[in-house]
Amino acid sequence: MELGAYYLGNYANIYEYNGFAWSGNDRSLFGNINLPEDFELIYRKSDGRFIPNFFGDKWEKVRVIRDVDKVHAWNDYPMVSQSPAFSKRAIDCLHDLLEPHGEILPVSSEDGDYFVYNCTTQVDILDFDKSVFFHKYKDDQMMGIRGVTKYEFNLSREELDNLPFFRINRFDLEYFVNHRFVDRIREHSLNGFMPIKVWPFPKDTSWKDCYREAMKLSQSAAAKRRNARKNRREVIPPLQPLEFLTL
């Protein structure tokens, strides 16, 4: 696959790809209100950067619950609320790409072995002069992926090659991957991932249009599968791995 940076989404809005949620009873390990806040970036006034927490030996295996219904075995990227989460199969295939850029933390669930991922690689690569935003932001404000119409990165090919999984400064619970990561999930037919390319893009093309089209296609395909089996008591098969990654 050609060079590129991708926003890593999933199919959480489709029933067949239900994910997990935090139980609501897990205490913070860093003095926050609760454990989910520990996965958010922290603003550091000294240099205006947002930095991650590092759990290290503090982490104890916690129990996660079903967000809506059963998490199916084919879902390799169910997420825990807004935090990345992977099946054991996905970890086995992606370990060498994930381990240098974050913490792979085991969780307990009634649907099998899964791991939440604390991404600790955070880079300051967004070109604010060339990128296009819906709103202007102050230096100490977080951003969200949907606040950016067009991304421009200050990044060389070599630098991007070394960023298989990362967060961008001031983007809190938004996660990005590179072409190597996407190649790997394609190679191993991992399921549940929806990477949408955000950079580089032709001048008059928006990543958001591609995102909307991918969501529309995935929902349509899932509905067709459901209708075809509505009179049969069978588990609906998953979408094909990267079925809609055509952009």
PDB file of C-alpha atoms in Angstrom:
ATOM      1  CA  MET A   1       0.000   0.000   0.000  1.00  0.00           C
ATOM      2  CA  GLU A   2       1.211   3.501  -0.784  1.00  0.00           C
ATOM      3  CA  LEU A   3       2.411   5.823   1.946  1.00  0.00           C
ATOM      4  CA  GLY A   4      -0.313   7.327   4.073  1.00  0.00           C
ATOM      5  CA  ALA A   5      -1.650   8.228   7.498  1.00  0.00           C
ATOM      6  CA  TYR A   6      -5.069   6.884   8.497  1.00  0.00           C
ATOM      7  CA  TYR A   7      -7.655   7.675  11.135  1.00  0.00           C
ATOM      8  CA  LEU A   8      -8.407   4.321  12.784  1.00  0.00           C
ATOM      9  CA  GLY A   9     -12.154   3.911  13.110  1.00  0.00           C
ATOM     10  CA  ASN A  10     -14.265   0.821  13.640  1.00  0.00           C
ATOM     11  CA  TYR A  11     -17.750  -0.506  12.902  1.00  0.00           C
ATOM     12  CA  ALA A  12     -19.165   0.141  16.374  1.00  0.00           C
ATOM     13  CA  ASN A  13     -22.417   1.480  14.916  1.00  0.00           C
ATOM     14  CA  ILE A  14     -23.172  -1.929  13.381  1.00  0.00           C
ATOM     15  CA  TYR A  15     -24.743  -4.587  15.593  1.00  0.00           C
ATOM     16  CA  GLU A  16     -22.363  -7.324  14.445  1.00  0.00           C
ATOM     17  CA  TYR A  17     -19.460  -5.259  15.766  1.00  0.00           C
ATOM     18  CA  ASN A  18     -20.535  -4.534  19.314  1.00  0.00           C
ATOM     19  CA  GLY A  19     -17.716  -3.434  21.585  1.00  0.00           C
ATOM     20  CA  PHE A  20     -16.965  -3.158  25.278  1.00  0.00           C
ATOM     21  CA  ALA A  21     -17.504  -0.478  27.903  1.00  0.00           C
ATOM     22  CA  TRP A  22     -15.842   0.249  31.227  1.00  0.00           C
ATOM     23  CA  SER A  23     -17.756  -1.123  34.193  1.00  0.00           C
ATOM     24  CA  GLY A  24     -18.042   2.296  35.823  1.00  0.00           C
ATOM     25  CA  ASN A  25     -16.568   1.063  39.093  1.00  0.00           C
ATOM     26  CA  ASP A  26     -12.873   1.211  38.225  1.00  0.00           C
ATOM     27  CA  ARG A  27     -10.867   3.782  40.135  1.00  0.00           C
ATOM     28  CA  SER A  28      -8.308   6.051  38.537  1.00  0.00           C
ATOM     29  CA  LEU A  29      -4.644   5.202  39.052  1.00  0.00           C
ATOM     30  CA  PHE A  30      -3.588   8.831  38.566  1.00  0.00           C
ATOM     31  CA  GLY A  31      -6.001  10.819  40.701  1.00  0.00           C
ATOM     32  CA  ASN A  32      -8.610  11.364  38.000  1.00  0.00           C
ATOM     33  CA  ILE A  33     -12.352  10.892  38.444  1.00  0.00           C
ATOM     34  CA  ASN A  34     -12.269   7.356  37.021  1.00  0.00           C
ATOM     35  CA  LEU A  35     -10.130   4.907  35.064  1.00  0.00           C
ATOM     36  CA  PRO A  36     -11.249   5.969  31.543  1.00  0.00           C
ATOM     37  CA  GLU A  37      -9.846   9.446  32.200  1.00  0.00           C
ATOM     38  CA  ASP A  38      -6.419   7.879  32.719  1.00  0.00           C
ATOM     39  CA  PHE A  39      -6.307   7.138  28.983  1.00  0.00           C
ATOM     40  CA  GLU A  40      -6.779  10.797  28.078  1.00  0.00           C
ATOM     41  CA  LEU A  41      -3.901  13.156  27.347  1.00  0.00           C
ATOM     42  CA  ILE A  42      -2.733  15.594  30.025  1.00  0.00           C
ATOM     43  CA  TYR A  43      -2.017  19.236  29.239  1.00  0.00           C
ATOM     44  CA  ARG A  44       1.461  20.336  30.283  1.00  0.00           C
ATOM     45  CA  LYS A  45       1.620  24.108  30.680  1.00  0.00           C
ATOM     46  CA  SER A  46       5.412  24.306  30.555  1.00  0.00           C
ATOM     47  CA  ASP A  47       5.557  23.572  26.824  1.00  0.00           C
ATOM     48  CA  GLY A  48       1.911  23.492  25.728  1.00  0.00           C
ATOM     49  CA  ARG A  49       1.999  19.781  24.944  1.00  0.00           C
ATOM     50  CA  PHE A  50      -0.473  17.061  25.791  1.00  0.00           C
ATOM     51  CA  ILE A  51       1.152  13.954  27.214  1.00  0.00           C
ATOM     52  CA  PRO A  52      -0.106  10.443  28.040  1.00  0.00           C
ATOM     53  CA  ASN A  53      -0.090   8.569  31.321  1.00  0.00           C
ATOM     54  CA  PHE A  54       2.045   5.453  31.670  1.00  0.00           C
ATOM     55  CA  PHE A  55       0.426   2.643  33.649  1.00  0.00           C
ATOM     56  CA  GLY A  56       3.419   0.314  33.933  1.00  0.00           C
ATOM     57  CA  ASP A  57       3.240  -1.886  37.028  1.00  0.00           C
ATOM     58  CA  LYS A  58       0.224   0.054  38.312  1.00  0.00           C
ATOM     59  CA  TRP A  59      -2.067  -1.767  35.902  1.00  0.00           C
ATOM     60  CA  GLU A  60      -4.228  -4.524  37.328  1.00  0.00           C
ATOM     61  CA  LYS A  61      -6.435  -6.590  35.061  1.00  0.00           C
ATOM     62  CA  VAL A  62      -9.900  -5.013  35.148  1.00  0.00           C
ATOM     63  CA  ARG A  63     -13.216  -6.383  33.969  1.00  0.00           C
ATOM     64  CA  VAL A  64     -14.962  -4.754  31.020  1.00  0.00           C
ATOM     65  CA  ILE A  65     -18.624  -5.212  30.158  1.00  0.00           C
ATOM     66  CA  ARG A  66     -20.550  -5.539  26.927  1.00  0.00           C
ATOM     67  CA  ASP A  67     -21.512  -2.153  25.553  1.00  0.00           C
ATOM     68  CA  VAL A  68     -24.731  -3.464  23.968  1.00  0.00           C
ATOM     69  CA  ASP A  69     -24.592  -7.196  23.409  1.00  0.00           C
ATOM     70  CA  LYS A  70     -22.166 -10.067  22.873  1.00  0.00           C
ATOM     71  CA  VAL A  71     -18.794  -9.193  21.365  1.00  0.00           C
ATOM     72  CA  HIS A  72     -18.345 -11.701  18.554  1.00  0.00           C
ATOM     73  CA  ALA A  73     -15.127 -13.652  18.116  1.00  0.00           C
ATOM     74  CA  TRP A  74     -14.590 -12.210  14.630  1.00  0.00           C
ATOM     75  CA  ASN A  75     -14.283  -8.658  15.991  1.00  0.00           C
ATOM     76  CA  ASP A  76     -10.562  -8.002  16.339  1.00  0.00           C
ATOM     77  CA  TYR A  77     -10.981  -4.302  17.207  1.00  0.00           C
ATOM     78  CA  PRO A  78     -13.969  -3.915  19.558  1.00  0.00           C
ATOM     79  CA  MET A  79     -12.632  -0.953  21.578  1.00  0.00           C
ATOM     80  CA  VAL A  80     -13.484  -0.277  25.220  1.00  0.00           C
ATOM     81  CA  SER A  81     -15.629   2.845  25.039  1.00  0.00           C
ATOM     82  CA  GLN A  82     -13.235   5.244  23.269  1.00  0.00           C
ATOM     83  CA  SER A  83     -10.010   3.353  24.001  1.00  0.00           C
ATOM     84  CA  PRO A  84      -8.471   0.972  21.451  1.00  0.00           C
ATOM     85  CA  ALA A  85      -8.914  -2.708  22.274  1.00  0.00           C
ATOM     86  CA  PHE A  86      -7.737  -5.768  20.394  1.00  0.00           C
ATOM     87  CA  SER A  87      -8.459  -9.472  20.301  1.00  0.00           C
ATOM     88  CA  LYS A  88      -5.673 -11.878  21.193  1.00  0.00           C
ATOM     89  CA  ARG A  89      -5.437 -12.801  17.523  1.00  0.00           C
ATOM     90  CA  ALA A  90      -4.897  -9.156  16.591  1.00  0.00           C
ATOM     91  CA  ILE A  91      -2.256  -8.712  19.301  1.00  0.00           C
ATOM     92  CA  ASP A  92      -0.388 -11.769  18.012  1.00  0.00           C
ATOM     93  CA  CYS A  93      -0.358 -10.275  14.509  1.00  0.00           C
ATOM     94  CA  LEU A  94       0.330  -6.645  15.455  1.00  0.00           C
ATOM     95  CA  HIS A  95       2.491  -6.946  18.566  1.00  0.00           C
ATOM     96  CA  ASP A  96       5.708  -5.702  16.967  1.00  0.00           C
ATOM     97  CA  LEU A  97       3.909  -2.591  15.681  1.00  0.00           C
ATOM     98  CA  LEU A  98       1.996  -1.854  18.877  1.00  0.00           C
ATOM     99  CA  GLU A  99       4.491  -2.631  21.643  1.00  0.00           C
ATOM    100  CA  PRO A 100       6.998   0.189  20.872  1.00  0.00           C
ATOM    101  CA  HIS A 101       4.218   2.796  20.793  1.00  0.00           C
ATOM    102  CA  GLY A 102       2.123   2.010  23.824  1.00  0.00           C
ATOM    103  CA  GLU A 103       1.073  -0.377  26.547  1.00  0.00           C
ATOM    104  CA  ILE A 104      -0.832  -3.591  25.808  1.00  0.00           C
ATOM    105  CA  LEU A 105      -3.002  -4.074  28.898  1.00  0.00           C
ATOM    106  CA  PRO A 106      -5.055  -7.258  29.499  1.00  0.00           C
ATOM    107  CA  VAL A 107      -8.708  -6.961  30.463  1.00  0.00           C
ATOM    108  CA  SER A 108     -11.217  -9.539  31.633  1.00  0.00           C
ATOM    109  CA  SER A 109     -14.497 -10.116  29.761  1.00  0.00           C
ATOM    110  CA  GLU A 110     -17.164 -12.762  29.377  1.00  0.00           C
ATOM    111  CA  ASP A 111     -16.407 -12.912  25.657  1.00  0.00           C
ATOM    112  CA  GLY A 112     -12.785 -14.032  25.740  1.00  0.00           C
ATOM    113  CA  ASP A 113      -9.291 -12.591  25.910  1.00  0.00           C
ATOM    114  CA  TYR A 114      -8.952  -8.949  24.939  1.00  0.00           C
ATOM    115  CA  PHE A 115      -6.441  -6.159  25.523  1.00  0.00           C
ATOM    116  CA  VAL A 116      -6.945  -2.430  25.897  1.00  0.00           C
ATOM    117  CA  TYR A 117      -4.183  -0.314  24.384  1.00  0.00           C
ATOM    118  CA  ASN A 118      -2.715   2.828  25.938  1.00  0.00           C
ATOM    119  CA  CYS A 119      -1.052   4.638  23.032  1.00  0.00           C
ATOM    120  CA  THR A 120       1.907   6.594  24.416  1.00  0.00           C
ATOM    121  CA  THR A 121       3.351   7.833  21.116  1.00  0.00           C
ATOM    122  CA  GLN A 122       2.118  11.364  20.672  1.00  0.00           C
ATOM    123  CA  VAL A 123       3.566  13.532  17.896  1.00  0.00           C
ATOM    124  CA  ASP A 124       3.357  17.218  17.033  1.00  0.00           C
ATOM    125  CA  ILE A 125       3.083  16.952  13.251  1.00  0.00           C
ATOM    126  CA  LEU A 126      -0.011  18.949  12.283  1.00  0.00           C
ATOM    127  CA  ASP A 127       0.725  21.931  10.023  1.00  0.00           C
ATOM    128  CA  PHE A 128      -1.692  24.541  11.373  1.00  0.00           C
ATOM    129  CA  ASP A 129      -1.083  26.961   8.526  1.00  0.00           C
ATOM    130  CA  LYS A 130      -1.914  24.496   5.748  1.00  0.00           C
ATOM    131  CA  SER A 131      -4.562  22.354   7.463  1.00  0.00           C
ATOM    132  CA  VAL A 132      -8.218  23.380   7.246  1.00  0.00           C
ATOM    133  CA  PHE A 133     -10.347  23.580  10.412  1.00  0.00           C
ATOM    134  CA  PHE A 134     -14.027  24.074  11.190  1.00  0.00           C
ATOM    135  CA  HIS A 135     -13.088  26.341  14.102  1.00  0.00           C
ATOM    136  CA  LYS A 136     -10.073  28.184  15.410  1.00  0.00           C
ATOM    137  CA  TYR A 137      -8.518  26.691  18.529  1.00  0.00           C
ATOM    138  CA  LYS A 138      -6.587  28.214  21.364  1.00  0.00           C
ATOM    139  CA  ASP A 139      -3.163  26.814  22.204  1.00  0.00           C
ATOM    140  CA  ASP A 140      -4.457  24.953  25.264  1.00  0.00           C
ATOM    141  CA  GLN A 141      -7.533  23.389  23.648  1.00  0.00           C
ATOM    142  CA  MET A 142      -8.045  19.788  22.617  1.00  0.00           C
ATOM    143  CA  MET A 143      -9.173  18.969  19.113  1.00  0.00           C
ATOM    144  CA  GLY A 144     -11.271  16.194  17.675  1.00  0.00           C
ATOM    145  CA  ILE A 145     -10.861  14.456  14.357  1.00  0.00           C
ATOM    146  CA  ARG A 146     -14.138  15.892  13.097  1.00  0.00           C
ATOM    147  CA  GLY A 147     -12.891  19.419  13.679  1.00  0.00           C
ATOM    148  CA  VAL A 148     -10.420  19.102  10.806  1.00  0.00           C
ATOM    149  CA  THR A 149     -11.581  19.226   7.194  1.00  0.00           C
ATOM    150  CA  LYS A 150      -8.160  18.747   5.643  1.00  0.00           C
ATOM    151  CA  TYR A 151      -4.949  17.498   7.237  1.00  0.00           C
ATOM    152  CA  GLU A 152      -1.463  18.609   6.340  1.00  0.00           C
ATOM    153  CA  PHE A 153       1.422  17.005   8.214  1.00  0.00           C
ATOM    154  CA  ASN A 154       5.028  18.075   8.658  1.00  0.00           C
ATOM    155  CA  LEU A 155       6.347  14.591   8.157  1.00  0.00           C
ATOM    156  CA  SER A 156       8.874  12.771   5.980  1.00  0.00           C
ATOM    157  CA  ARG A 157       8.322   9.284   4.570  1.00  0.00           C
ATOM    158  CA  GLU A 158      10.930   7.853   6.940  1.00  0.00           C
ATOM    159  CA  GLU A 159       9.230   9.455   9.936  1.00  0.00           C
ATOM    160  CA  LEU A 160       5.818   8.146   8.902  1.00  0.00           C
ATOM    161  CA  ASP A 161       7.259   4.654   8.343  1.00  0.00           C
ATOM    162  CA  ASN A 162       8.224   4.671  12.022  1.00  0.00           C
ATOM    163  CA  LEU A 163       4.743   5.648  13.262  1.00  0.00           C
ATOM    164  CA  PRO A 164       2.532   2.565  12.888  1.00  0.00           C
ATOM    165  CA  PHE A 165       0.246   3.739  15.726  1.00  0.00           C
ATOM    166  CA  PHE A 166       0.141   7.256  17.156  1.00  0.00           C
ATOM    167  CA  ARG A 167      -1.786  10.183  18.555  1.00  0.00           C
ATOM    168  CA  ILE A 168      -1.429  13.782  17.450  1.00  0.00           C
ATOM    169  CA  ASN A 169      -0.731  16.590  19.901  1.00  0.00           C
ATOM    170  CA  ARG A 170      -4.042  18.103  21.090  1.00  0.00           C
ATOM    171  CA  PHE A 171      -6.085  15.202  19.704  1.00  0.00           C
ATOM    172  CA  ASP A 172      -7.241  13.365  22.785  1.00  0.00           C
ATOM    173  CA  LEU A 173      -9.000  10.043  22.175  1.00  0.00           C
ATOM    174  CA  GLU A 174      -8.299   9.934  18.448  1.00  0.00           C
ATOM    175  CA  TYR A 175      -5.926   7.333  17.036  1.00  0.00           C
ATOM    176  CA  PHE A 176      -3.984   7.174  13.801  1.00  0.00           C
ATOM    177  CA  VAL A 177      -2.015   4.471  11.984  1.00  0.00           C
ATOM    178  CA  ASN A 178       0.225   4.322   8.948  1.00  0.00           C
ATOM    179  CA  HIS A 179       0.320   2.253   5.760  1.00  0.00           C
ATOM    180  CA  ARG A 180       2.391  -0.467   7.435  1.00  0.00           C
ATOM    181  CA  PHE A 181      -0.318  -1.046  10.025  1.00  0.00           C
ATOM    182  CA  VAL A 182      -3.038  -1.170   7.359  1.00  0.00           C
ATOM    183  CA  ASP A 183      -0.965  -3.593   5.282  1.00  0.00           C
ATOM    184  CA  ARG A 184      -0.622  -5.857   8.310  1.00  0.00           C
ATOM    185  CA  ILE A 185      -4.336  -6.033   9.081  1.00  0.00           C
ATOM    186  CA  ARG A 186      -4.992  -6.779   5.435  1.00  0.00           C
ATOM    187  CA  GLU A 187      -2.280  -9.440   5.333  1.00  0.00           C
ATOM    188  CA  HIS A 188      -3.772 -11.302   8.316  1.00  0.00           C
ATOM    189  CA  SER A 189      -7.436 -10.649   7.422  1.00  0.00           C
ATOM    190  CA  LEU A 190      -8.101  -8.959  10.752  1.00  0.00           C
ATOM    191  CA  ASN A 191     -11.658  -7.771  11.120  1.00  0.00           C
ATOM    192  CA  GLY A 192     -13.463  -4.788  12.618  1.00  0.00           C
ATOM    193  CA  PHE A 193     -10.927  -2.126  11.604  1.00  0.00           C
ATOM    194  CA  MET A 194     -11.987   0.843   9.492  1.00  0.00           C
ATOM    195  CA  PRO A 195      -8.902   2.901   8.624  1.00  0.00           C
ATOM    196  CA  ILE A 196      -9.739   6.042   6.660  1.00  0.00           C
ATOM    197  CA  LYS A 197      -6.920   7.846   4.924  1.00  0.00           C
ATOM    198  CA  VAL A 198      -6.415  11.435   6.095  1.00  0.00           C
ATOM    199  CA  TRP A 199      -3.045  12.288   4.544  1.00  0.00           C
ATOM    200  CA  PRO A 200      -1.837  12.916   1.914  1.00  0.00           C
ATOM    201  CA  PHE A 201      -4.907  13.866  -0.101  1.00  0.00           C
ATOM    202  CA  PRO A 202      -5.426  15.616  -3.456  1.00  0.00           C
ATOM    203  CA  LYS A 203      -6.086  19.316  -3.121  1.00  0.00           C
ATOM    204  CA  ASP A 204      -9.863  19.234  -3.572  1.00  0.00           C
ATOM    205  CA  THR A 205     -10.580  15.979  -1.724  1.00  0.00           C
ATOM    206  CA  SER A 206     -11.798  15.712   1.875  1.00  0.00           C
ATOM    207  CA  TRP A 207     -11.153  12.725   4.102  1.00  0.00           C
ATOM    208  CA  LYS A 208     -14.595  13.334   5.638  1.00  0.00           C
ATOM    209  CA  ASP A 209     -16.311  12.502   2.343  1.00  0.00           C
ATOM    210  CA  CYS A 210     -14.431   9.195   2.292  1.00  0.00           C
ATOM    211  CA  TYR A 211     -15.418   8.514   5.905  1.00  0.00           C
ATOM    212  CA  ARG A 212     -19.092   9.145   5.231  1.00  0.00           C
ATOM    213  CA  GLU A 213     -19.015   6.917   2.157  1.00  0.00           C
ATOM    214  CA  ALA A 214     -17.330   4.081   4.068  1.00  0.00           C
ATOM    215  CA  MET A 215     -19.921   4.306   6.842  1.00  0.00           C
ATOM    216  CA  LYS A 216     -22.793   4.318   4.360  1.00  0.00           C
ATOM    217  CA  LEU A 217     -21.454   1.293   2.499  1.00  0.00           C
ATOM    218  CA  SER A 218     -20.777  -0.684   5.676  1.00  0.00           C
ATOM    219  CA  GLN A 219     -24.266  -0.026   7.059  1.00  0.00           C
ATOM    220  CA  SER A 220     -25.869  -0.949   3.743  1.00  0.00           C
ATOM    221  CA  ALA A 221     -23.936  -4.218   3.472  1.00  0.00           C
ATOM    222  CA  ALA A 222     -24.757  -5.181   7.063  1.00  0.00           C
ATOM    223  CA  ALA A 223     -28.456  -4.493   6.466  1.00  0.00           C
ATOM    224  CA  LYS A 224     -28.457  -6.686   3.351  1.00  0.00           C
ATOM    225  CA  ARG A 225     -26.898  -9.562   5.282  1.00  0.00           C
ATOM    226  CA  ARG A 226     -29.442  -9.132   8.046  1.00  0.00           C
ATOM    227  CA  ASN A 227     -32.400  -9.089   5.673  1.00  0.00           C
ATOM    228  CA  ALA A 228     -31.157 -12.149   3.823  1.00  0.00           C
ATOM    229  CA  ARG A 229     -31.176 -14.137   7.076  1.00  0.00           C
ATOM    230  CA  LYS A 230     -34.132 -12.608   8.884  1.00  0.00           C
ATOM    231  CA  ASN A 231     -36.081 -15.871   8.842  1.00  0.00           C
ATOM    232  CA  ARG A 232     -33.166 -18.054   9.924  1.00  0.00           C
ATOM    233  CA  ARG A 233     -31.673 -18.347  13.386  1.00  0.00           C
ATOM    234  CA  GLU A 234     -28.062 -18.016  12.381  1.00  0.00           C
ATOM    235  CA  VAL A 235     -25.315 -15.695  13.539  1.00  0.00           C
ATOM    236  CA  ILE A 236     -24.830 -13.097  10.852  1.00  0.00           C
ATOM    237  CA  PRO A 237     -21.351 -13.442   9.331  1.00  0.00           C
ATOM    238  CA  PRO A 238     -18.972 -10.505   9.664  1.00  0.00           C
ATOM    239  CA  LEU A 239     -18.135  -8.005   6.990  1.00  0.00           C
ATOM    240  CA  GLN A 240     -15.158  -9.072   4.969  1.00  0.00           C
ATOM    241  CA  PRO A 241     -11.891  -7.693   6.373  1.00  0.00           C
ATOM    242  CA  LEU A 242     -11.305  -4.195   5.021  1.00  0.00           C
ATOM    243  CA  GLU A 243     -14.272  -4.650   2.692  1.00  0.00           C
ATOM    244  CA  PHE A 244     -14.699  -0.902   2.357  1.00  0.00           C
ATOM    245  CA  LEU A 245     -11.076   0.173   2.380  1.00  0.00           C
ATOM    246  CA  THR A 246     -11.057   1.236  -1.263  1.00  0.00           C
ATOM    247  CA  LEU A 247      -9.853   4.803  -0.819  1.00  0.00           C
TER     248      LEU A 247
END
